[in-house]
């Protein structure tokens, strides 16, 4: 049985293989909650502070009670102490609105550590074929329609996962969401990064995408290595005309997109190696 560690927000450890969540938890009934997924390497969580701050930002967007970040820090430490699995751990933090119909409902919060999935290791090693799929929103909608929660990280990821399955049906492994005008958003679980010349690009979160902690770390490391970095709107055409397209996300780290919509992209292996070194340098 692969290693898993579960600790609730109040510090109580629990059996991850036993039932723990009440059936009327709104996180379960409506996906009404937020989450974060953090990579831990050799006992050290990567980008913990940005992840916790993003959890708080998502919670605010959903009008959830403000998360107690000191309590989250403690629960993360408790999971790390109990971990006896491999050198890498996927650490998921989940924070929901709690029980339905209970006026005094307290949020449900827990941290779950688990092993990295084999499919993640394969994506890191081999890169992925991606397809573009329309997300159906124009890039200027996020600011006008905050109730759509664009740019938050809610538990309701069924649409994101459906998009990944659609990619599978079309012979690919990942998705780049786009708008009707060709604007590039993000992947279902990752941020798009484009390399062109010695400049890295990623779209701004103001268009309704999640600000990526991995993308930020890659940009930080790349700047130290002499790259220029730009946060600006991108189109699918920009991706095709660039020197490398990458998907950044905490557990997959930086993943190469070798094929987009069935077309082989230019070989970006050398750029990829350089960017991975810059990213890993942030944790050396
Ligand atoms: N965009 C979406 C929609 C995501 O779900 C994720 C992570 O899961 C990301 C981007 C990448 O964020 P991070 O690098 O902080 O993991």
PDB file of C-alpha atoms and ligand atoms in Angstrom:
ATOM      1  CA  UNK A   1       0.000   0.000   0.000  1.00  0.00           C
ATOM      2  CA  UNK A   2       1.516   3.403  -0.932  1.00  0.00           C
ATOM      3  CA  UNK A   3       2.311   5.708   1.967  1.00  0.00           C
ATOM      4  CA  UNK A   4      -0.310   8.315   2.933  1.00  0.00           C
ATOM      5  CA  UNK A   5      -0.531  10.644   5.920  1.00  0.00           C
ATOM      6  CA  UNK A   6      -3.677  12.494   6.991  1.00  0.00           C
ATOM      7  CA  UNK A   7      -3.857  15.218   9.662  1.00  0.00           C
ATOM      8  CA  UNK A   8      -6.863  17.432  10.342  1.00  0.00           C
ATOM      9  CA  UNK A   9      -6.479  21.176  10.780  1.00  0.00           C
ATOM     10  CA  UNK A  10      -6.877  20.914  14.573  1.00  0.00           C
ATOM     11  CA  UNK A  11      -3.762  18.720  14.610  1.00  0.00           C
ATOM     12  CA  UNK A  12      -5.559  15.365  14.909  1.00  0.00           C
ATOM     13  CA  UNK A  13      -3.942  12.598  12.855  1.00  0.00           C
ATOM     14  CA  UNK A  14      -6.394  10.187  11.226  1.00  0.00           C
ATOM     15  CA  UNK A  15      -6.420   7.011   9.168  1.00  0.00           C
ATOM     16  CA  UNK A  16      -6.424   8.023   5.471  1.00  0.00           C
ATOM     17  CA  UNK A  17      -8.028   4.686   4.562  1.00  0.00           C
ATOM     18  CA  UNK A  18     -11.024   5.131   6.881  1.00  0.00           C
ATOM     19  CA  UNK A  19     -14.107   7.311   6.280  1.00  0.00           C
ATOM     20  CA  UNK A  20     -13.498  10.749   7.807  1.00  0.00           C
ATOM     21  CA  UNK A  21     -15.689  13.359   6.114  1.00  0.00           C
ATOM     22  CA  UNK A  22     -19.395  13.762   6.940  1.00  0.00           C
ATOM     23  CA  UNK A  23     -21.695  13.097   3.983  1.00  0.00           C
ATOM     24  CA  UNK A  24     -23.209  16.594   4.301  1.00  0.00           C
ATOM     25  CA  UNK A  25     -19.875  18.389   3.983  1.00  0.00           C
ATOM     26  CA  UNK A  26     -20.350  21.159   1.420  1.00  0.00           C
ATOM     27  CA  UNK A  27     -16.945  20.430  -0.011  1.00  0.00           C
ATOM     28  CA  UNK A  28     -18.329  17.039  -0.966  1.00  0.00           C
ATOM     29  CA  UNK A  29     -21.876  18.104  -1.907  1.00  0.00           C
ATOM     30  CA  UNK A  30     -20.979  21.185  -3.945  1.00  0.00           C
ATOM     31  CA  UNK A  31     -17.233  21.355  -4.291  1.00  0.00           C
ATOM     32  CA  UNK A  32     -17.635  24.360  -2.002  1.00  0.00           C
ATOM     33  CA  UNK A  33     -14.133  24.771  -0.678  1.00  0.00           C
ATOM     34  CA  UNK A  34     -10.592  25.463  -1.771  1.00  0.00           C
ATOM     35  CA  UNK A  35      -7.370  23.495  -1.964  1.00  0.00           C
ATOM     36  CA  UNK A  36      -3.656  23.637  -2.603  1.00  0.00           C
ATOM     37  CA  UNK A  37      -1.245  20.977  -3.815  1.00  0.00           C
ATOM     38  CA  UNK A  38       2.356  21.361  -2.678  1.00  0.00           C
ATOM     39  CA  UNK A  39       5.468  19.415  -3.618  1.00  0.00           C
ATOM     40  CA  UNK A  40       7.672  18.304  -0.736  1.00  0.00           C
ATOM     41  CA  UNK A  41      11.220  17.201  -1.560  1.00  0.00           C
ATOM     42  CA  UNK A  42      13.465  15.649   1.104  1.00  0.00           C
ATOM     43  CA  UNK A  43      11.142  16.900   3.831  1.00  0.00           C
ATOM     44  CA  UNK A  44      11.054  20.498   2.538  1.00  0.00           C
ATOM     45  CA  UNK A  45       7.813  21.919   1.142  1.00  0.00           C
ATOM     46  CA  UNK A  46       8.411  24.032  -1.960  1.00  0.00           C
ATOM     47  CA  UNK A  47       6.814  27.494  -2.089  1.00  0.00           C
ATOM     48  CA  UNK A  48       4.892  26.873   1.149  1.00  0.00           C
ATOM     49  CA  UNK A  49       4.280  30.564   1.877  1.00  0.00           C
ATOM     50  CA  UNK A  50       2.945  31.373  -1.633  1.00  0.00           C
ATOM     51  CA  UNK A  51       0.708  28.276  -1.445  1.00  0.00           C
ATOM     52  CA  UNK A  52      -0.701  29.314   1.955  1.00  0.00           C
ATOM     53  CA  UNK A  53      -1.216  32.864   0.758  1.00  0.00           C
ATOM     54  CA  UNK A  54      -3.008  31.581  -2.324  1.00  0.00           C
ATOM     55  CA  UNK A  55      -5.192  29.345  -0.107  1.00  0.00           C
ATOM     56  CA  UNK A  56      -6.169  32.480   1.831  1.00  0.00           C
ATOM     57  CA  UNK A  57      -6.824  34.385  -1.396  1.00  0.00           C
ATOM     58  CA  UNK A  58      -9.023  31.577  -2.778  1.00  0.00           C
ATOM     59  CA  UNK A  59     -10.880  31.339   0.541  1.00  0.00           C
ATOM     60  CA  UNK A  60     -11.575  35.088   0.409  1.00  0.00           C
ATOM     61  CA  UNK A  61     -12.913  34.761  -3.143  1.00  0.00           C
ATOM     62  CA  UNK A  62     -15.353  32.087  -1.885  1.00  0.00           C
ATOM     63  CA  UNK A  63     -16.259  34.118   1.249  1.00  0.00           C
ATOM     64  CA  UNK A  64     -14.940  31.326   3.464  1.00  0.00           C
ATOM     65  CA  UNK A  65     -13.703  32.198   6.970  1.00  0.00           C
ATOM     66  CA  UNK A  66     -10.139  33.483   6.774  1.00  0.00           C
ATOM     67  CA  UNK A  67      -7.822  30.478   7.149  1.00  0.00           C
ATOM     68  CA  UNK A  68      -5.535  30.469  10.188  1.00  0.00           C
ATOM     69  CA  UNK A  69      -2.192  30.231   8.412  1.00  0.00           C
ATOM     70  CA  UNK A  70      -0.310  29.432  11.647  1.00  0.00           C
ATOM     71  CA  UNK A  71      -2.607  26.407  12.098  1.00  0.00           C
ATOM     72  CA  UNK A  72      -1.930  25.357   8.498  1.00  0.00           C
ATOM     73  CA  UNK A  73       1.803  25.721   9.098  1.00  0.00           C
ATOM     74  CA  UNK A  74       1.465  23.405  12.110  1.00  0.00           C
ATOM     75  CA  UNK A  75      -0.563  20.804  10.270  1.00  0.00           C
ATOM     76  CA  UNK A  76       1.981  20.782   7.433  1.00  0.00           C
ATOM     77  CA  UNK A  77       4.762  20.147   9.982  1.00  0.00           C
ATOM     78  CA  UNK A  78       2.748  17.310  11.525  1.00  0.00           C
ATOM     79  CA  UNK A  79       2.342  15.594   8.139  1.00  0.00           C
ATOM     80  CA  UNK A  80       6.059  16.021   7.424  1.00  0.00           C
ATOM     81  CA  UNK A  81       6.960  14.504  10.815  1.00  0.00           C
ATOM     82  CA  UNK A  82       4.809  11.442  10.172  1.00  0.00           C
ATOM     83  CA  UNK A  83       5.902  10.851   6.579  1.00  0.00           C
ATOM     84  CA  UNK A  84       7.888   7.656   6.026  1.00  0.00           C
ATOM     85  CA  UNK A  85       7.448   7.364   2.256  1.00  0.00           C
ATOM     86  CA  UNK A  86       9.693   8.319  -0.670  1.00  0.00           C
ATOM     87  CA  UNK A  87      11.849  11.467  -1.006  1.00  0.00           C
ATOM     88  CA  UNK A  88       9.009  13.320  -2.729  1.00  0.00           C
ATOM     89  CA  UNK A  89       5.546  13.849  -1.289  1.00  0.00           C
ATOM     90  CA  UNK A  90       2.418  15.394  -2.747  1.00  0.00           C
ATOM     91  CA  UNK A  91       0.895  17.482   0.035  1.00  0.00           C
ATOM     92  CA  UNK A  92      -2.716  18.459  -0.451  1.00  0.00           C
ATOM     93  CA  UNK A  93      -4.408  21.058   1.757  1.00  0.00           C
ATOM     94  CA  UNK A  94      -8.219  21.048   1.687  1.00  0.00           C
ATOM     95  CA  UNK A  95     -10.480  23.668   3.299  1.00  0.00           C
ATOM     96  CA  UNK A  96     -14.266  23.425   2.878  1.00  0.00           C
ATOM     97  CA  UNK A  97     -17.330  25.313   4.105  1.00  0.00           C
ATOM     98  CA  UNK A  98     -18.185  22.432   6.452  1.00  0.00           C
ATOM     99  CA  UNK A  99     -21.598  20.856   7.153  1.00  0.00           C
ATOM    100  CA  UNK A 100     -24.657  21.827   5.135  1.00  0.00           C
ATOM    101  CA  UNK A 101     -27.490  23.491   7.073  1.00  0.00           C
ATOM    102  CA  UNK A 102     -25.468  23.988  10.249  1.00  0.00           C
ATOM    103  CA  UNK A 103     -25.520  27.704  11.109  1.00  0.00           C
ATOM    104  CA  UNK A 104     -22.508  27.189  13.383  1.00  0.00           C
ATOM    105  CA  UNK A 105     -20.639  25.123  10.775  1.00  0.00           C
ATOM    106  CA  UNK A 106     -16.888  25.312  11.069  1.00  0.00           C
ATOM    107  CA  UNK A 107     -14.808  24.766   7.977  1.00  0.00           C
ATOM    108  CA  UNK A 108     -13.384  21.307   7.409  1.00  0.00           C
ATOM    109  CA  UNK A 109      -9.636  21.418   6.964  1.00  0.00           C
ATOM    110  CA  UNK A 110      -7.097  18.679   6.475  1.00  0.00           C
ATOM    111  CA  UNK A 111      -3.697  17.980   4.970  1.00  0.00           C
ATOM    112  CA  UNK A 112      -3.041  14.745   3.112  1.00  0.00           C
ATOM    113  CA  UNK A 113       0.418  13.595   2.095  1.00  0.00           C
ATOM    114  CA  UNK A 114       0.801  10.948  -0.592  1.00  0.00           C
ATOM    115  CA  UNK A 115       3.323   9.543  -3.042  1.00  0.00           C
ATOM    116  CA  UNK A 116       3.910  11.082  -6.470  1.00  0.00           C
ATOM    117  CA  UNK A 117       1.903   9.253  -9.175  1.00  0.00           C
ATOM    118  CA  UNK A 118       3.795   7.337 -11.899  1.00  0.00           C
ATOM    119  CA  UNK A 119       2.017   9.418 -14.577  1.00  0.00           C
ATOM    120  CA  UNK A 120       3.603  12.546 -13.064  1.00  0.00           C
ATOM    121  CA  UNK A 121       7.089  11.054 -13.284  1.00  0.00           C
ATOM    122  CA  UNK A 122       6.410  10.082 -16.907  1.00  0.00           C
ATOM    123  CA  UNK A 123       5.240  13.607 -17.818  1.00  0.00           C
ATOM    124  CA  UNK A 124       8.375  15.095 -16.225  1.00  0.00           C
ATOM    125  CA  UNK A 125      10.614  12.728 -18.155  1.00  0.00           C
ATOM    126  CA  UNK A 126       8.927  12.554 -21.551  1.00  0.00           C
ATOM    127  CA  UNK A 127       6.986  15.818 -21.829  1.00  0.00           C
ATOM    128  CA  UNK A 128       3.384  15.848 -23.029  1.00  0.00           C
ATOM    129  CA  UNK A 129       1.264  16.277 -26.122  1.00  0.00           C
ATOM    130  CA  UNK A 130      -1.307  19.004 -25.462  1.00  0.00           C
ATOM    131  CA  UNK A 131      -4.416  20.195 -27.223  1.00  0.00           C
ATOM    132  CA  UNK A 132      -6.070  23.604 -27.076  1.00  0.00           C
ATOM    133  CA  UNK A 133      -9.662  23.630 -25.805  1.00  0.00           C
ATOM    134  CA  UNK A 134     -11.940  26.642 -25.597  1.00  0.00           C
ATOM    135  CA  UNK A 135     -12.813  27.651 -22.060  1.00  0.00           C
ATOM    136  CA  UNK A 136     -15.766  29.717 -23.165  1.00  0.00           C
ATOM    137  CA  UNK A 137     -14.908  32.942 -21.345  1.00  0.00           C
ATOM    138  CA  UNK A 138     -13.397  36.099 -22.812  1.00  0.00           C
ATOM    139  CA  UNK A 139     -10.173  37.231 -21.099  1.00  0.00           C
ATOM    140  CA  UNK A 140     -11.815  40.387 -19.687  1.00  0.00           C
ATOM    141  CA  UNK A 141     -14.603  38.553 -17.837  1.00  0.00           C
ATOM    142  CA  UNK A 142     -12.779  37.703 -14.596  1.00  0.00           C
ATOM    143  CA  UNK A 143     -12.794  41.232 -13.204  1.00  0.00           C
ATOM    144  CA  UNK A 144     -16.445  41.816 -14.169  1.00  0.00           C
ATOM    145  CA  UNK A 145     -17.741  38.508 -12.808  1.00  0.00           C
ATOM    146  CA  UNK A 146     -16.008  37.558  -9.531  1.00  0.00           C
ATOM    147  CA  UNK A 147     -18.748  34.986  -8.746  1.00  0.00           C
ATOM    148  CA  UNK A 148     -17.292  32.793 -11.483  1.00  0.00           C
ATOM    149  CA  UNK A 149     -14.259  32.392  -9.198  1.00  0.00           C
ATOM    150  CA  UNK A 150     -11.903  32.635 -12.150  1.00  0.00           C
ATOM    151  CA  UNK A 151      -8.405  32.640 -10.737  1.00  0.00           C
ATOM    152  CA  UNK A 152      -9.390  30.924  -7.463  1.00  0.00           C
ATOM    153  CA  UNK A 153      -8.531  27.305  -6.677  1.00  0.00           C
ATOM    154  CA  UNK A 154     -11.910  25.854  -5.691  1.00  0.00           C
ATOM    155  CA  UNK A 155     -12.433  22.133  -5.055  1.00  0.00           C
ATOM    156  CA  UNK A 156     -14.811  21.995  -8.030  1.00  0.00           C
ATOM    157  CA  UNK A 157     -12.303  20.732 -10.596  1.00  0.00           C
ATOM    158  CA  UNK A 158     -14.694  18.371 -12.416  1.00  0.00           C
ATOM    159  CA  UNK A 159     -14.553  20.570 -15.531  1.00  0.00           C
ATOM    160  CA  UNK A 160     -10.750  20.630 -15.455  1.00  0.00           C
ATOM    161  CA  UNK A 161     -10.622  16.849 -15.169  1.00  0.00           C
ATOM    162  CA  UNK A 162     -13.184  16.457 -17.979  1.00  0.00           C
ATOM    163  CA  UNK A 163     -10.881  18.529 -20.180  1.00  0.00           C
ATOM    164  CA  UNK A 164      -7.957  16.212 -19.401  1.00  0.00           C
ATOM    165  CA  UNK A 165     -10.117  13.200 -20.346  1.00  0.00           C
ATOM    166  CA  UNK A 166     -11.053  14.974 -23.584  1.00  0.00           C
ATOM    167  CA  UNK A 167      -7.335  15.330 -24.285  1.00  0.00           C
ATOM    168  CA  UNK A 168      -6.994  11.583 -23.727  1.00  0.00           C
ATOM    169  CA  UNK A 169      -9.761  10.877 -26.227  1.00  0.00           C
ATOM    170  CA  UNK A 170      -7.853  12.985 -28.745  1.00  0.00           C
ATOM    171  CA  UNK A 171      -4.564  11.182 -28.149  1.00  0.00           C
ATOM    172  CA  UNK A 172      -2.957  13.845 -25.937  1.00  0.00           C
ATOM    173  CA  UNK A 173      -2.134  14.169 -22.243  1.00  0.00           C
ATOM    174  CA  UNK A 174      -2.756  17.802 -21.424  1.00  0.00           C
ATOM    175  CA  UNK A 175      -4.823  20.853 -22.317  1.00  0.00           C
ATOM    176  CA  UNK A 176      -4.190  24.545 -22.886  1.00  0.00           C
ATOM    177  CA  UNK A 177      -7.418  26.482 -22.355  1.00  0.00           C
ATOM    178  CA  UNK A 178      -8.027  29.240 -24.880  1.00  0.00           C
ATOM    179  CA  UNK A 179     -10.580  31.967 -25.609  1.00  0.00           C
ATOM    180  CA  UNK A 180     -12.457  32.338 -28.897  1.00  0.00           C
ATOM    181  CA  UNK A 181     -10.022  35.120 -29.880  1.00  0.00           C
ATOM    182  CA  UNK A 182      -7.036  32.768 -29.534  1.00  0.00           C
ATOM    183  CA  UNK A 183      -5.947  34.070 -26.106  1.00  0.00           C
ATOM    184  CA  UNK A 184      -4.080  31.516 -24.035  1.00  0.00           C
ATOM    185  CA  UNK A 185      -5.259  30.924 -20.451  1.00  0.00           C
ATOM    186  CA  UNK A 186      -3.723  28.008 -18.535  1.00  0.00           C
ATOM    187  CA  UNK A 187      -3.825  24.232 -18.286  1.00  0.00           C
ATOM    188  CA  UNK A 188      -6.434  22.434 -16.153  1.00  0.00           C
ATOM    189  CA  UNK A 189      -3.767  22.034 -13.442  1.00  0.00           C
ATOM    190  CA  UNK A 190      -0.837  24.129 -14.680  1.00  0.00           C
ATOM    191  CA  UNK A 191       0.445  27.487 -15.893  1.00  0.00           C
ATOM    192  CA  UNK A 192       1.593  28.040 -19.490  1.00  0.00           C
ATOM    193  CA  UNK A 193       5.176  29.248 -19.948  1.00  0.00           C
ATOM    194  CA  UNK A 194       6.597  30.194 -23.345  1.00  0.00           C
ATOM    195  CA  UNK A 195      10.296  30.561 -24.180  1.00  0.00           C
ATOM    196  CA  UNK A 196      11.227  32.760 -27.103  1.00  0.00           C
ATOM    197  CA  UNK A 197      14.835  33.781 -27.568  1.00  0.00           C
ATOM    198  CA  UNK A 198      16.141  34.544 -24.067  1.00  0.00           C
ATOM    199  CA  UNK A 199      12.721  35.664 -22.776  1.00  0.00           C
ATOM    200  CA  UNK A 200      10.104  33.722 -20.836  1.00  0.00           C
ATOM    201  CA  UNK A 201       6.443  34.672 -21.090  1.00  0.00           C
ATOM    202  CA  UNK A 202       3.318  33.753 -19.142  1.00  0.00           C
ATOM    203  CA  UNK A 203      -0.183  35.261 -19.314  1.00  0.00           C
ATOM    204  CA  UNK A 204      -1.283  37.638 -16.503  1.00  0.00           C
ATOM    205  CA  UNK A 205      -3.562  36.237 -13.790  1.00  0.00           C
ATOM    206  CA  UNK A 206      -5.903  39.212 -14.368  1.00  0.00           C
ATOM    207  CA  UNK A 207      -7.390  37.332 -17.364  1.00  0.00           C
ATOM    208  CA  UNK A 208      -8.920  34.868 -14.896  1.00  0.00           C
ATOM    209  CA  UNK A 209      -6.226  32.286 -14.281  1.00  0.00           C
ATOM    210  CA  UNK A 210      -4.522  31.005 -11.172  1.00  0.00           C
ATOM    211  CA  UNK A 211      -1.255  32.780 -10.322  1.00  0.00           C
ATOM    212  CA  UNK A 212       1.164  29.827 -10.445  1.00  0.00           C
ATOM    213  CA  UNK A 213       3.710  29.279  -7.675  1.00  0.00           C
ATOM    214  CA  UNK A 214       5.875  27.078  -9.912  1.00  0.00           C
ATOM    215  CA  UNK A 215       5.837  29.567 -12.775  1.00  0.00           C
ATOM    216  CA  UNK A 216       6.918  32.254 -10.285  1.00  0.00           C
ATOM    217  CA  UNK A 217       9.778  30.043  -9.059  1.00  0.00           C
ATOM    218  CA  UNK A 218      10.859  29.258 -12.631  1.00  0.00           C
ATOM    219  CA  UNK A 219      10.838  32.965 -13.497  1.00  0.00           C
ATOM    220  CA  UNK A 220      12.837  33.806 -10.356  1.00  0.00           C
ATOM    221  CA  UNK A 221      15.467  31.204 -11.156  1.00  0.00           C
ATOM    222  CA  UNK A 222      15.560  32.059 -14.858  1.00  0.00           C
ATOM    223  CA  UNK A 223      16.085  35.760 -14.149  1.00  0.00           C
ATOM    224  CA  UNK A 224      19.113  34.894 -12.025  1.00  0.00           C
ATOM    225  CA  UNK A 225      20.385  32.815 -14.962  1.00  0.00           C
ATOM    226  CA  UNK A 226      20.145  35.813 -17.299  1.00  0.00           C
ATOM    227  CA  UNK A 227      16.711  35.348 -18.853  1.00  0.00           C
ATOM    228  CA  UNK A 228      14.260  38.194 -19.296  1.00  0.00           C
ATOM    229  CA  UNK A 229      10.744  37.446 -18.035  1.00  0.00           C
ATOM    230  CA  UNK A 230       7.473  38.980 -19.156  1.00  0.00           C
ATOM    231  CA  UNK A 231       3.906  38.600 -17.896  1.00  0.00           C
ATOM    232  CA  UNK A 232       1.706  39.514 -20.824  1.00  0.00           C
ATOM    233  CA  UNK A 233      -1.192  38.152 -22.870  1.00  0.00           C
ATOM    234  CA  UNK A 234      -0.300  35.293 -25.225  1.00  0.00           C
ATOM    235  CA  UNK A 235      -2.050  33.761 -28.200  1.00  0.00           C
ATOM    236  CA  UNK A 236      -1.892  30.243 -29.594  1.00  0.00           C
ATOM    237  CA  UNK A 237       0.056  31.706 -32.493  1.00  0.00           C
ATOM    238  CA  UNK A 238       2.725  32.975 -30.060  1.00  0.00           C
ATOM    239  CA  UNK A 239       3.060  29.442 -28.679  1.00  0.00           C
ATOM    240  CA  UNK A 240       3.509  27.869 -32.091  1.00  0.00           C
ATOM    241  CA  UNK A 241       6.047  30.502 -33.148  1.00  0.00           C
ATOM    242  CA  UNK A 242       8.117  30.270 -29.937  1.00  0.00           C
ATOM    243  CA  UNK A 243      11.132  28.140 -29.034  1.00  0.00           C
ATOM    244  CA  UNK A 244       9.481  26.097 -26.296  1.00  0.00           C
ATOM    245  CA  UNK A 245       6.125  25.681 -24.565  1.00  0.00           C
ATOM    246  CA  UNK A 246       6.037  24.394 -21.001  1.00  0.00           C
ATOM    247  CA  UNK A 247       3.397  23.635 -18.391  1.00  0.00           C
ATOM    248  CA  UNK A 248       4.393  24.608 -14.839  1.00  0.00           C
ATOM    249  CA  UNK A 249       2.726  23.025 -11.820  1.00  0.00           C
ATOM    250  CA  UNK A 250       3.861  22.121  -8.337  1.00  0.00           C
ATOM    251  CA  UNK A 251       4.018  18.359  -8.598  1.00  0.00           C
ATOM    252  CA  UNK A 252       4.868  17.972 -12.278  1.00  0.00           C
ATOM    253  CA  UNK A 253       7.327  20.880 -11.930  1.00  0.00           C
ATOM    254  CA  UNK A 254       8.141  22.144 -15.435  1.00  0.00           C
ATOM    255  CA  UNK A 255       6.850  19.869 -18.212  1.00  0.00           C
ATOM    256  CA  UNK A 256       7.763  20.183 -21.876  1.00  0.00           C
ATOM    257  CA  UNK A 257       4.958  20.360 -24.450  1.00  0.00           C
ATOM    258  CA  UNK A 258       6.415  18.514 -27.444  1.00  0.00           C
ATOM    259  CA  UNK A 259       3.256  18.460 -29.540  1.00  0.00           C
ATOM    260  CA  UNK A 260       0.429  20.999 -29.748  1.00  0.00           C
ATOM    261  CA  UNK A 261      -2.848  20.148 -31.493  1.00  0.00           C
ATOM    262  CA  UNK A 262      -1.119  17.296 -33.296  1.00  0.00           C
ATOM    263  CA  UNK A 263       1.774  19.425 -34.612  1.00  0.00           C
ATOM    264  CA  UNK A 264       5.261  18.672 -33.351  1.00  0.00           C
ATOM    265  CA  UNK A 265       6.761  21.819 -31.749  1.00  0.00           C
ATOM    266  CA  UNK A 266      10.456  22.724 -32.235  1.00  0.00           C
ATOM    267  CA  UNK A 267      12.782  20.618 -30.078  1.00  0.00           C
ATOM    268  CA  UNK A 268      13.024  22.466 -26.763  1.00  0.00           C
ATOM    269  CA  UNK A 269      15.111  19.891 -24.881  1.00  0.00           C
ATOM    270  CA  UNK A 270      18.121  22.215 -24.394  1.00  0.00           C
ATOM    271  CA  UNK A 271      15.991  25.161 -23.221  1.00  0.00           C
ATOM    272  CA  UNK A 272      14.071  22.787 -20.975  1.00  0.00           C
ATOM    273  CA  UNK A 273      17.255  21.480 -19.328  1.00  0.00           C
ATOM    274  CA  UNK A 274      18.397  25.048 -18.697  1.00  0.00           C
ATOM    275  CA  UNK A 275      15.066  26.091 -17.163  1.00  0.00           C
ATOM    276  CA  UNK A 276      14.857  22.989 -14.972  1.00  0.00           C
ATOM    277  CA  UNK A 277      18.355  23.756 -13.666  1.00  0.00           C
ATOM    278  CA  UNK A 278      17.304  27.351 -12.948  1.00  0.00           C
ATOM    279  CA  UNK A 279      14.166  26.148 -11.150  1.00  0.00           C
ATOM    280  CA  UNK A 280      15.956  23.477  -9.096  1.00  0.00           C
ATOM    281  CA  UNK A 281      18.609  26.074  -8.223  1.00  0.00           C
ATOM    282  CA  UNK A 282      15.928  27.860  -6.203  1.00  0.00           C
ATOM    283  CA  UNK A 283      15.926  24.917  -3.764  1.00  0.00           C
ATOM    284  CA  UNK A 284      19.611  23.964  -3.774  1.00  0.00           C
TER     285      UNK A 284
HETATM  286  N1  LIG B   1      -3.479  26.636 -12.951  1.00  0.00           N
HETATM  287  C1  LIG B   1      -4.357  25.768 -12.414  1.00  0.00           C
HETATM  288  C2  LIG B   1      -5.779  25.792 -12.862  1.00  0.00           C
HETATM  289  C3  LIG B   1      -3.939  24.844 -11.446  1.00  0.00           C
HETATM  290  O1  LIG B   1      -4.818  23.988 -10.914  1.00  0.00           O
HETATM  291  C4  LIG B   1      -2.579  24.835 -11.057  1.00  0.00           C
HETATM  292  C5  LIG B   1      -2.081  23.887 -10.049  1.00  0.00           C
HETATM  293  O2  LIG B   1      -2.666  22.895  -9.770  1.00  0.00           O
HETATM  294  C6  LIG B   1      -1.695  25.735 -11.644  1.00  0.00           C
HETATM  295  C7  LIG B   1      -2.186  26.636 -12.576  1.00  0.00           C
HETATM  296  C8  LIG B   1      -0.243  25.742 -11.282  1.00  0.00           C
HETATM  297  O3  LIG B   1      -0.064  26.223  -9.992  1.00  0.00           O
HETATM  298  P1  LIG B   1       1.176  25.816  -9.093  1.00  0.00           P
HETATM  299  O4  LIG B   1       2.394  26.008  -9.927  1.00  0.00           O
HETATM  300  O5  LIG B   1       1.124  26.766  -7.967  1.00  0.00           O
HETATM  301  O6  LIG B   1       0.990  24.395  -8.703  1.00  0.00           O
END
